[in-house]
Coordinates of C-alpha atoms in Angstrom, one line a residue:
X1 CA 94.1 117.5 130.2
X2 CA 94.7 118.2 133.8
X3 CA 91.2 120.3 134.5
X4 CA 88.1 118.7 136.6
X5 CA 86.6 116.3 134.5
X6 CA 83.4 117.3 132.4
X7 CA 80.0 115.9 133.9
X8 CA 78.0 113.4 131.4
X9 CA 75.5 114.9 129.6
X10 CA 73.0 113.8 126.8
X11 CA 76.2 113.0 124.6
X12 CA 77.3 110.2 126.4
X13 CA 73.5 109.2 126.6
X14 CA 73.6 109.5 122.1
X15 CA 77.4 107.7 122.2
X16 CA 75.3 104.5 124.0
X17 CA 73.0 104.8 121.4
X18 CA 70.4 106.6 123.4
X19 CA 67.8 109.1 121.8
X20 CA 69.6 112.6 120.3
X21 CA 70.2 115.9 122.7
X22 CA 67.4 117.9 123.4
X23 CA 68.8 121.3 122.6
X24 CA 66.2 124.6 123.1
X25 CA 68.3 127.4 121.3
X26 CA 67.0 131.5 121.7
X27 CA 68.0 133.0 118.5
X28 CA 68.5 136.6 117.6
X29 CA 69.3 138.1 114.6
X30 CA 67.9 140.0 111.6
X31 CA 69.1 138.6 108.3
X32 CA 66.6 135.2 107.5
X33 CA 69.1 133.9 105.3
X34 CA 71.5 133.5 107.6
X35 CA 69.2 131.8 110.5
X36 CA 68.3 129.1 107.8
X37 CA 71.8 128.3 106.7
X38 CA 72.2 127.2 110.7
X39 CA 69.0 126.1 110.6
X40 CA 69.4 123.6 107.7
X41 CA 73.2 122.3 108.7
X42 CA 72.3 121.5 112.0
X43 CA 69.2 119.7 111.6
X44 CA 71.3 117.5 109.2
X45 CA 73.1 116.5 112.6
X46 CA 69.8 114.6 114.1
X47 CA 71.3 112.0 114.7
X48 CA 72.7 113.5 117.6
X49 CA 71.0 116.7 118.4
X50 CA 67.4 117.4 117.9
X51 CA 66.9 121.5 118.3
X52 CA 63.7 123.1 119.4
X53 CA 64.2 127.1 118.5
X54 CA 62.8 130.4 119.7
X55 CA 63.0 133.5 118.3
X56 CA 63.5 136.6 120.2
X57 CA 63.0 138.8 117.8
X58 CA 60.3 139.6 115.3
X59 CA 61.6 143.4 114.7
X60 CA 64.0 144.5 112.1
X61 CA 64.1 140.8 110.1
X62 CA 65.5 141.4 106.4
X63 CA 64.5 138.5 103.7
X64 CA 66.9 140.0 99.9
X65 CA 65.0 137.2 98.4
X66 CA 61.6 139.1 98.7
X67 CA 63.1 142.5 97.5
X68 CA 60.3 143.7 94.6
X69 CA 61.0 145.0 91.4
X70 CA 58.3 146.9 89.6
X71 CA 57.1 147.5 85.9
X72 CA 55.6 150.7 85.9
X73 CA 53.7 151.4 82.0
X74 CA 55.0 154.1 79.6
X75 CA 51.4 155.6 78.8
X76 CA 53.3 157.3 75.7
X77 CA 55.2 154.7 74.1
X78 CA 52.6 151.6 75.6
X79 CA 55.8 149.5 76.6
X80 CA 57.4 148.6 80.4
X81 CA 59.8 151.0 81.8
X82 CA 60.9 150.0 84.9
X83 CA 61.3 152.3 87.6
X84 CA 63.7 151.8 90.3
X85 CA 63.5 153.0 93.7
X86 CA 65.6 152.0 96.1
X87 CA 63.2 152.2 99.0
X88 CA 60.0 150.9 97.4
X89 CA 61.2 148.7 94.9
X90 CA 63.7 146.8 96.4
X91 CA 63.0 147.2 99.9
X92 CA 66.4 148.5 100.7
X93 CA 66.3 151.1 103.1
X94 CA 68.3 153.6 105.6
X95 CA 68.5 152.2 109.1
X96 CA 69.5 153.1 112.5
X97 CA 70.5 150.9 115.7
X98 CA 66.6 150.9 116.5
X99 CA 66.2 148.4 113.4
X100 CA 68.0 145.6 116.0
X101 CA 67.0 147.0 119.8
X102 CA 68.6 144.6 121.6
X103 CA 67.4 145.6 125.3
X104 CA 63.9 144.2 124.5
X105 CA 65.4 140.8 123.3
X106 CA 67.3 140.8 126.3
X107 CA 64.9 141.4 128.9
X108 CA 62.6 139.0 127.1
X109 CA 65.1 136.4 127.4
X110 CA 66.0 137.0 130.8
X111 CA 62.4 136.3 132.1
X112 CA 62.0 133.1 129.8
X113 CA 65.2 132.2 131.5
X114 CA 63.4 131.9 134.8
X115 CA 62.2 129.0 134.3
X116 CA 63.5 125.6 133.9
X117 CA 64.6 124.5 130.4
X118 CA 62.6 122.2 129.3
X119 CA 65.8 120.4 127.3
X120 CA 68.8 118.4 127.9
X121 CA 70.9 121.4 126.8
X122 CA 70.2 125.4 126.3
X123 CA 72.5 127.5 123.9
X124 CA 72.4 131.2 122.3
X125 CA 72.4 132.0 118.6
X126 CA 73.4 135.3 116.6
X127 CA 73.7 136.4 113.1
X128 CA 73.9 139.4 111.4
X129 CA 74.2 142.1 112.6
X130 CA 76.9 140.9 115.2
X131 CA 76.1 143.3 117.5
X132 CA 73.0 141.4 119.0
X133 CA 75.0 139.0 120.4
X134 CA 75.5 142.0 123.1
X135 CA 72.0 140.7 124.7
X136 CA 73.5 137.7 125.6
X137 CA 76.6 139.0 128.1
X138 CA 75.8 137.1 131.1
X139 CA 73.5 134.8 130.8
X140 CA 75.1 131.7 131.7
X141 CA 74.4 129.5 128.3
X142 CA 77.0 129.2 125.6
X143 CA 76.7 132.0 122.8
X144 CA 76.7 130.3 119.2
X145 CA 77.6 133.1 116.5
X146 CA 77.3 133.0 112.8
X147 CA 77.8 136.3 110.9
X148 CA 78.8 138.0 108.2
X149 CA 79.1 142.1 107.8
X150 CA 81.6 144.1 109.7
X151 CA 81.2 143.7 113.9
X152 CA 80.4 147.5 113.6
X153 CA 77.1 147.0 111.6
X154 CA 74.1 148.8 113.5
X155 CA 76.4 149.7 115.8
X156 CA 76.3 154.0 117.0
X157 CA 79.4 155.4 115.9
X158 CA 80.5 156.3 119.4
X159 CA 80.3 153.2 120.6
X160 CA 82.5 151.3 118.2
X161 CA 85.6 151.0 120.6
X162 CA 83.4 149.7 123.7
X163 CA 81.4 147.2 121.7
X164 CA 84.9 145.8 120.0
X165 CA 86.1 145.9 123.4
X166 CA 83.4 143.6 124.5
X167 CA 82.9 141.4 120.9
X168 CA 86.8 140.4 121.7
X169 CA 85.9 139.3 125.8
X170 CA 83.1 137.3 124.2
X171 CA 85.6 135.5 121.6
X172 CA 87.6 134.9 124.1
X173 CA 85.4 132.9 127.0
X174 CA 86.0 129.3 126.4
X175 CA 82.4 129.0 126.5
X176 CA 81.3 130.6 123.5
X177 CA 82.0 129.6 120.0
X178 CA 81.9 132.9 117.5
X179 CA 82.2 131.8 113.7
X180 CA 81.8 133.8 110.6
X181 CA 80.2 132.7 107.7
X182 CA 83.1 133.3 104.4
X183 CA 86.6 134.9 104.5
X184 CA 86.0 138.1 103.8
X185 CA 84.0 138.5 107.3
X186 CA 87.2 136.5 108.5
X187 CA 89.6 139.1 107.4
X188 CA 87.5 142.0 108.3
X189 CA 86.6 140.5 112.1
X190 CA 90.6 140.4 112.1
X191 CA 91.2 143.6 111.4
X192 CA 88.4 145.2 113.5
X193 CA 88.9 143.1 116.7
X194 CA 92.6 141.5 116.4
X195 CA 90.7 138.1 116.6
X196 CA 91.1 135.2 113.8
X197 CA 87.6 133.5 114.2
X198 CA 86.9 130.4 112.8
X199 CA 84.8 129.9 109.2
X200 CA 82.3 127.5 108.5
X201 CA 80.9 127.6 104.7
X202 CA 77.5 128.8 103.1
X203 CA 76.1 125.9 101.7
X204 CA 72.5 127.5 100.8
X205 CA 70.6 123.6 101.0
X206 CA 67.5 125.7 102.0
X207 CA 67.2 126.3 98.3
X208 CA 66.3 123.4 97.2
X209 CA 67.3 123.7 93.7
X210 CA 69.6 121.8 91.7
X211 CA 70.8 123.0 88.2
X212 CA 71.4 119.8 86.4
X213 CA 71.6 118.5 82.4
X214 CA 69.9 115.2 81.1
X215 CA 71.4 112.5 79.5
X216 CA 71.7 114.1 75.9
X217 CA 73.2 117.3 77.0
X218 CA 70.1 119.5 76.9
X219 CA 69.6 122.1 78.8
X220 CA 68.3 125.9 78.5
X221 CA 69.6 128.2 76.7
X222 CA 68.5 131.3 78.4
X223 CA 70.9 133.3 80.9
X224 CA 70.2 134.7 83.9
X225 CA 70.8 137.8 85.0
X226 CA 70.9 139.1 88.8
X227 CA 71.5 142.8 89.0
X228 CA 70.0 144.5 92.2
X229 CA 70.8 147.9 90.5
X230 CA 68.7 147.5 87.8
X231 CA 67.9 145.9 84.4
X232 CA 70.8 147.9 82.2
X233 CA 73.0 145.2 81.7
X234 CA 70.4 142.6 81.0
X235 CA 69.1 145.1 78.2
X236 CA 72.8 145.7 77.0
X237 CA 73.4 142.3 77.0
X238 CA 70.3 141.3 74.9
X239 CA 71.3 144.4 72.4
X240 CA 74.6 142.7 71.9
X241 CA 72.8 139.1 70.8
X242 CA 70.9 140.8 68.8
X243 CA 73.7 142.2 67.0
X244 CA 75.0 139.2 66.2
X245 CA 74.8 136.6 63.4
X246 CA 71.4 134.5 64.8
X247 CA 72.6 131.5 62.9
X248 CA 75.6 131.3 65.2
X249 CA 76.0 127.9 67.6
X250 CA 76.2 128.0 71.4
X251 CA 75.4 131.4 71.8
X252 CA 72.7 132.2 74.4
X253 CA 68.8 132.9 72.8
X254 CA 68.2 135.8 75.6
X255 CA 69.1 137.4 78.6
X256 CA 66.0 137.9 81.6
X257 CA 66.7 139.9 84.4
X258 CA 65.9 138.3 87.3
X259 CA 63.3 141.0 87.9
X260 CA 61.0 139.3 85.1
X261 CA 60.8 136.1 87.1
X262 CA 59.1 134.7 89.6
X263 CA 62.2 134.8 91.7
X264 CA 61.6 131.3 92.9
X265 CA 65.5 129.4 92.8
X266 CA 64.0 126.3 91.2
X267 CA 63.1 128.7 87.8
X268 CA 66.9 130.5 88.4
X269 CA 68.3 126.9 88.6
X270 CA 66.2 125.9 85.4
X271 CA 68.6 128.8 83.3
X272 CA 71.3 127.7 81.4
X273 CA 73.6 130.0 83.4
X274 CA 73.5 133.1 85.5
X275 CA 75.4 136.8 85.5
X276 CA 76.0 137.8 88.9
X277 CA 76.7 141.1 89.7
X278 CA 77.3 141.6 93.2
X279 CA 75.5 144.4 95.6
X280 CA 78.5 143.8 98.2
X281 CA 82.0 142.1 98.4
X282 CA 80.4 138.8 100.1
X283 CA 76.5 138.4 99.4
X284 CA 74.4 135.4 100.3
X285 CA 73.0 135.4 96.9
X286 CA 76.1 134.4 95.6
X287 CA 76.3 131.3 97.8
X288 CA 72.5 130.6 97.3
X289 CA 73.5 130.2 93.3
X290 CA 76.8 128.1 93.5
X291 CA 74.8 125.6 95.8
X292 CA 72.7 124.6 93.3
X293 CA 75.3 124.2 90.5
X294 CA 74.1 126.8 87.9
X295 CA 77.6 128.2 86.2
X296 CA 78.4 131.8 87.5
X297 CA 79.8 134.4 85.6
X298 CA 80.7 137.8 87.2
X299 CA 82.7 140.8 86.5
X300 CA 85.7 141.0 86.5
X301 CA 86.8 144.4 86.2
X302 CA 88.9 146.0 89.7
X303 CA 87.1 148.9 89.2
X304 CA 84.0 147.0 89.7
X305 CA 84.7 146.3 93.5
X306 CA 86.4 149.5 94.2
X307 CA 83.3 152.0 94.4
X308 CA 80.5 151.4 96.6
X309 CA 77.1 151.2 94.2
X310 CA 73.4 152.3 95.4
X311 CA 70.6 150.0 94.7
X312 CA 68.2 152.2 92.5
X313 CA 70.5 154.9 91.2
X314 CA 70.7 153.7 87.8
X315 CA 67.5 155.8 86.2
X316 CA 64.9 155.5 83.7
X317 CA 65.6 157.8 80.3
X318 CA 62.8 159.8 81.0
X319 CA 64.0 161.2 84.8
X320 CA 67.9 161.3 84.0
X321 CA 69.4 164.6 83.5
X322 CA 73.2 163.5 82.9
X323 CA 76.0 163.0 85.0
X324 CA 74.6 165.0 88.1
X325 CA 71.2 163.2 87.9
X326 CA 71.8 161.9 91.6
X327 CA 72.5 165.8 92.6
X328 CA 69.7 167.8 90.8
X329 CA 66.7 168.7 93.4
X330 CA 66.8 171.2 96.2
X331 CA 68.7 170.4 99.7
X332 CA 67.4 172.2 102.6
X333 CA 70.8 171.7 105.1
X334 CA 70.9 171.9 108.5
X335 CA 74.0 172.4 110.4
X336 CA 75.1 171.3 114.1
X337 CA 74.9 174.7 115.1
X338 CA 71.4 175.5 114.2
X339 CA 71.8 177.5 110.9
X340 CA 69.5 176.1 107.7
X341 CA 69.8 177.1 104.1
X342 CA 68.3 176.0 101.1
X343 CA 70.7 174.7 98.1
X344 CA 69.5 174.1 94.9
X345 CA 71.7 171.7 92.1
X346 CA 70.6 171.9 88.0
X347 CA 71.4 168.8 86.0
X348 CA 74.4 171.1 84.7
X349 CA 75.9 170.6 88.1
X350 CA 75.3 174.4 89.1
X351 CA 75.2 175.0 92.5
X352 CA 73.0 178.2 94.4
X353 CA 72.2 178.9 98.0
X354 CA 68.8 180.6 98.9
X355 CA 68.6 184.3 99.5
X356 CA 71.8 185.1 97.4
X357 CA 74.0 183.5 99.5
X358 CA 76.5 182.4 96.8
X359 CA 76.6 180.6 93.3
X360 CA 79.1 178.0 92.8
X361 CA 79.7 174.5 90.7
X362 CA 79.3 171.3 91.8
X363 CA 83.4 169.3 91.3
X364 CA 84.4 165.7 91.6
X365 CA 87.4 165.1 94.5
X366 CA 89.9 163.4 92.6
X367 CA 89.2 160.2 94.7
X368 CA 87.0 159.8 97.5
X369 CA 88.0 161.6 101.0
X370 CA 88.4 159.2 104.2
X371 CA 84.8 160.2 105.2
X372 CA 83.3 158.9 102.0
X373 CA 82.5 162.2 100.3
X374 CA 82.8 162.6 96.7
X375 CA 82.2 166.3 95.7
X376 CA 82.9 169.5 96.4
X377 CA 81.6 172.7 96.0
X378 CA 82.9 176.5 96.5
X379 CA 79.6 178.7 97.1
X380 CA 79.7 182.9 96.7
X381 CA 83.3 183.7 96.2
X382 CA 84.4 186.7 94.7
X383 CA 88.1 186.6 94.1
X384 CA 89.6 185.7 97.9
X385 CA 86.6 187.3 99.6
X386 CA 84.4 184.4 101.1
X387 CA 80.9 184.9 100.4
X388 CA 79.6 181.6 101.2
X389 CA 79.9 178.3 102.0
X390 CA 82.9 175.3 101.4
X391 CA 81.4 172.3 101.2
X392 CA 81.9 168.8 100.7
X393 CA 79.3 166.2 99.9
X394 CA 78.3 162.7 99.3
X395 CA 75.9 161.7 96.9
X396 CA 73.7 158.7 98.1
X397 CA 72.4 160.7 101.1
X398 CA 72.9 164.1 100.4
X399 CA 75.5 164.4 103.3
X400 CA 77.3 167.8 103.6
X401 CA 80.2 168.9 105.7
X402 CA 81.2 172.6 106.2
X403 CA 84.8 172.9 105.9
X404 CA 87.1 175.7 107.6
X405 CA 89.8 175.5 104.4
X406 CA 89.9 177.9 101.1
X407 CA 89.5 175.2 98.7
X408 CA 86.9 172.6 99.5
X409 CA 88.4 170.8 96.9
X410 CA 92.0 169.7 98.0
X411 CA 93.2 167.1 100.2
X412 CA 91.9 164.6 102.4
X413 CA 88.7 165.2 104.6
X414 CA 90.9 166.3 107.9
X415 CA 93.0 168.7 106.0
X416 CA 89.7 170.5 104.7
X417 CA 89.1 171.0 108.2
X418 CA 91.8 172.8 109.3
X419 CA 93.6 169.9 110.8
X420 CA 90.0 167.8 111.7
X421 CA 90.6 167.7 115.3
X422 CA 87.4 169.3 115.8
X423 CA 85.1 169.2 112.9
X424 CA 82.5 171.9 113.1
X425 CA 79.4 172.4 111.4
X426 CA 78.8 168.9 109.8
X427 CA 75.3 168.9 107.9
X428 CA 73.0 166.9 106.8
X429 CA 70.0 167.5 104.0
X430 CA 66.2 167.1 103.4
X431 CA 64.2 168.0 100.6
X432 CA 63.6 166.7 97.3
X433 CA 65.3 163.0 97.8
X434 CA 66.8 163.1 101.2
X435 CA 66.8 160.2 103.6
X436 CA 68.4 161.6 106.7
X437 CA 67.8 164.2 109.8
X438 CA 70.8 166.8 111.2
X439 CA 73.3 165.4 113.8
X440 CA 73.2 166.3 117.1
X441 CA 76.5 165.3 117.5
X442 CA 78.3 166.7 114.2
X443 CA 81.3 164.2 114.1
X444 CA 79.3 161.1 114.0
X445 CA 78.0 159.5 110.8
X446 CA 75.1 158.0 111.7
X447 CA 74.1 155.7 108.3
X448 CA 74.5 152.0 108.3
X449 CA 73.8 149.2 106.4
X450 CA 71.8 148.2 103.0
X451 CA 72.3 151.6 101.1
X452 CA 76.2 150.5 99.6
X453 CA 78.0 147.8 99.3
X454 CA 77.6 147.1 103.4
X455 CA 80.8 145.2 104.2
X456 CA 82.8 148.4 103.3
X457 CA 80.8 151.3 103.9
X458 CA 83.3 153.8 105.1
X459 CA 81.3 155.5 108.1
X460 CA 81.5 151.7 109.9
X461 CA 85.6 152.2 109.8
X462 CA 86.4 151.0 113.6
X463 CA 89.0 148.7 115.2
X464 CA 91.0 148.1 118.3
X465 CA 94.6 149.3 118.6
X466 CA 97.4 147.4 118.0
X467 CA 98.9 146.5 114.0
X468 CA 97.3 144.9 111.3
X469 CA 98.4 142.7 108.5
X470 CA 96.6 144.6 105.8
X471 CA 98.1 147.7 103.9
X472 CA 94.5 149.1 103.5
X473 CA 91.5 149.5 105.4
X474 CA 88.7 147.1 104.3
X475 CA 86.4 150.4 104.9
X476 CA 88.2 151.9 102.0
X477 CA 88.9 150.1 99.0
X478 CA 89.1 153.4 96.9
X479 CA 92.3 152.1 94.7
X480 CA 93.4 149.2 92.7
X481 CA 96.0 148.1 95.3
X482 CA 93.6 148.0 97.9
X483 CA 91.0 145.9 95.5
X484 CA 93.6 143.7 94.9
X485 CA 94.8 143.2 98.5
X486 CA 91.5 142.1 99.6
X487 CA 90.4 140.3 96.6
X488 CA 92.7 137.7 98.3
X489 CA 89.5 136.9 100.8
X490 CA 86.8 137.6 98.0
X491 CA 85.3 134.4 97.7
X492 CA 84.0 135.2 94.4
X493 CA 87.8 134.9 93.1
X494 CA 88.5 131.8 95.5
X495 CA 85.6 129.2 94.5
X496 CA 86.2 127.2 91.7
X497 CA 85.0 127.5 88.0
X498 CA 83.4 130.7 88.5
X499 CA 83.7 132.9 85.1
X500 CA 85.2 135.9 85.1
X501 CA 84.5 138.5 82.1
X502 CA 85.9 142.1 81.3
X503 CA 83.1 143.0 78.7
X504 CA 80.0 141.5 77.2
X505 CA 81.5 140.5 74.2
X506 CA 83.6 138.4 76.2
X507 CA 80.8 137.4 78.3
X508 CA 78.5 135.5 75.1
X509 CA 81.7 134.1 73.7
X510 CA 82.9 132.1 76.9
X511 CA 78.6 130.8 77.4
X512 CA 79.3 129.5 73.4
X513 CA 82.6 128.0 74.2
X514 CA 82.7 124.7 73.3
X515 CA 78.7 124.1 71.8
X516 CA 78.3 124.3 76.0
X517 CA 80.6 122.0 77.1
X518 CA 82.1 124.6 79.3
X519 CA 79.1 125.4 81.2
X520 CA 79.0 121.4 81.6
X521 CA 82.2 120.7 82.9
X522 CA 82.0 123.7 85.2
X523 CA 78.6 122.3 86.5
X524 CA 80.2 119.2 87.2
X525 CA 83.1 120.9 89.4
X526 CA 80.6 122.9 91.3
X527 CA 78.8 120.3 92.1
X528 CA 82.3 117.7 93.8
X529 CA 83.2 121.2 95.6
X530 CA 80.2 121.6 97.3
X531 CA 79.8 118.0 98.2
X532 CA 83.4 118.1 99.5
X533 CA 82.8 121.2 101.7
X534 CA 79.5 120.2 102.8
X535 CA 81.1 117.1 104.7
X536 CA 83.7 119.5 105.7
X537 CA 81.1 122.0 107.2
X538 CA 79.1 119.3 108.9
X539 CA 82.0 118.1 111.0
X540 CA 82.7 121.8 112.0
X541 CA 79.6 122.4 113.2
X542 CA 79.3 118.8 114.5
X543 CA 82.5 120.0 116.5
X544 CA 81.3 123.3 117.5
X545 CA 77.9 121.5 118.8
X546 CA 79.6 118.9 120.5
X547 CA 82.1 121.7 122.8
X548 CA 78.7 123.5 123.7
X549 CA 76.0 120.8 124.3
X550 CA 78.0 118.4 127.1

């Protein structure tokens, strides 16, 4: 009330039963899945809006469901032993800011822009990663976002504070309508930015699966099971039926990795059930499965969501080596200030620098250091005398850090460094296995998403001053308390009916329960909460539509 009254628009136009709003919308973003959740929900709003889309971007666009796995033969033994590489198998890989360049986007944009819009309306969409919503900062349309992943994703280290600084002005203009896509994003968009945005649910209709039983209670009685790490459990899991008494009722007749399918979600709907086990603490995949009403089981262990896991590390027999399989290889490092040596790790954890520069062994930090590293190591000491190196290391790039204290081992990162206000000599590795080059700046991390769990990797740490209503950092959830605190916004704790198991005995006796009733009756809830949320989501973005299209 009170303000200039809004001019009519196409609206009025559809409220006198008129034809729908022409709506052109530039879209830029990276993650597909993402672009056709909007897609889908809003072209269920025809009645009223009719949206002609154009992409801005073809660079940098990442499709999970096309990740490949590969069977590659065992000449010797004439069976299939997969093989996983994180790179080439499952299309994960390293990137940098340059995988979302958002200054080409935005100059394209700003010539299309020159011309008239051939629509009643013109808006601006954005997904993941948040940051390319920056491309839009003054263009005079309203900016539509719909994300997921921290607002630091993609983003170069040193310029967290300035792009948080400008996330929170764009939340803030009346005109622009910034929404996140589940409640962990909510939570973490909180903490990084001191804003509470709005959430409007994955509904994954794109799918177009529905898992569903006939009339006389059939159904399969094959599980799924979706591991982007590899095909262990499904193997452990088959091991463990096997094991068992085959005349037994209700339990499952086998296990498939989702690897030996044809990944198509009409053949995962057709399974009986699936086991999830998540790459990250909120995963489209996840979504994708509840839609279509196939009964999810998941882990249920803390510990399971307190480490960051690698796509790919898990090994075949043949190339493990034990515990320090991810280590063994040789490391050439390269520090900020030019020096380079060669250090070479055994499967027994041994640890040797080129040219006799020291001999050490390789050590676990009791927990995990505030930069993310893991290990330590103590190179070329003889009694107090330092020989060598002190350093620390983290094992799904090969990072190193050269440390100024006499024990590499003890306390937290900044301590090892002498206090950490300046941290000199920080290193990266290449060699046999390494995915990174040296820093030219040796304080900034300079990894981002896809290689762990993304939503908490610990080099996108970053918020705005001022207090926060968490005890721990969502960029750090390296305890039990803090796995606990923010399994509060997990929303594979908050659906309903999804099954929870500690082991895999556990696992086979809760598909049985009940000759299958259980998987039934949990079906059947799935199904009335998505249909209640779906009408739910439809008038949010019916709302959200209607303040940005007058």
């Amino acid at each position: 009330g009170g303000g200039e009254p809004r001019p009519e628009g196409c609206r009025a136009r559809v409220a006198a039963g008129g034809a729908p709003c022409a709506v052109r919308v530039w879209y830029l973003g990276t993650h597909e899945a993402l672009f056709r959740e909007v897609d889908t929900m809003w072209n269920l709003l025809s009645d009223e809006f009719r949206f002609t889309i154009v992409r801005l971007n073809e660079q940098g666009i990442y499709q999970p469901a096309q990740m490949q796995t590969e069977s590659v033969r065992n000449e010797g033994q004439g069976s299939q032993s997969p093989v996983w590489d994180p790179a080439k198998r499952l299309g994960f890989r390293v990137v940098s800011e340059a995988i979302m360049d958002v200054q080409p986007a935005a100059l394209k944009l700003r010539l299309m822009l020159r011309h008239e819009i051939a629509a009643d309306a013109g808006l601006l969409l954005c997904t993941i990663p948040a940051f390319a919503c920056s491309a839009f900062v003054d263009v005079p349309l309203p900016i539509v976002m719909y994300a997921a992943n921290p607002a630091t994703a993609q983003v170069p280290y040193s310029q967290f504070h300035a792009w948080l600084t400008l996330f929170a002005d764009l939340a803030e203009d009346p005109k622009n309508h910034l929404v996140v896509s589940n409640t962990w994003s909510q939570a973490q968009f909180e903490y990084q930015a001191g804003i509470s945005l709005p959430m409007i649910r994955v509904h994954g209709l794109y799918t177009n699966a529905k898992h569903s039983v006939d009339a006389s209670g059939h159904h399969s009685t094959e599980v799924l099971v979706y591991d982007r790490t590899s095909p262990l459990l499904a193997c452990v899991l088959q091991a463990l039926l096997e094991s068992m008494d085959p005349d037994r009722s209700g339990v499952p007749s086998r296990f498939v990795h989702h690897g030996s399918t044809d990944r198509e979600f009409k053949t995962f709907a057709s399974f009986a059930a699936v086991v999830f086990v998540p790459g990250d603490v909120e995963q489209m995949a996840f979504y994708e499965f509840y839609s279509t009403g196939l009964p999810v089981f998941m882990p249920g262990d803390p510990g399971r969501y307190m480490w960051p896991r690698l796509p790919g590390m898990a090994m075949s027999k043949d190339h493990a080596c034990g515990k320090y399989t991810p280590w063994a290889g040789t490391w050439e490092l390269r520090y900020a200030d030019g020096l380079g040596e060669e250090l070479s790790i055994d499967c027994s954890g041994r640890a040797k620098l080129a040219g006799g520069g020291g001999n050490g062994m390789l050590r676990p930090l009791e927990r995990m250091d505030e930069r993310g590293f893991s290990h330590c190591i103590a190179l070329g000491w003889r009694g107090r005398r330092r020989l060598g190196r002190r350093l620390r290391l983290w094992a799904s790039q090969m990072q190193a850090a050269r440390l100024e204290s006499d024990d590499p081992c003890e306390g937290s990162f900044a301590k090892a460094f002498g206090g950490g206000a300046h941290e000199p000599g920080a290193a990266a590795s290449s060699g046999s296995g390494a995915r990174r080059a040296a820093e030219a700046a040796p304080a900034e991390p300079s990894l981002w998403d896809h290689d762990i769990f993304a939503s908490v990797a610990w080099f996108l740490e970053g918020r705005l001053g001022g207090p926060s209503r968490s005890e721990h950092s969502p960029f750090n959830i390296g305890s039990i308390a803090a796995v606990r605190e923010w399994a509060a916004v997990m929303d594979y704790f908050r659906y309903p009916a999804v099954g929870l198991f500690l082991s895999g005995a556990e696992l086979v006796v809760a598909l049985a329960a009940e000759g299958g009733s259980r998987l039934r009756a949990a079906n059947r809830e799935m199904h009335s909460f998505s249909e209640r949320e779906l009408r739910h989501s439809l008038r949010q973005w019916r709302s959200v539509l209607g303040e940005v299209i007058p």
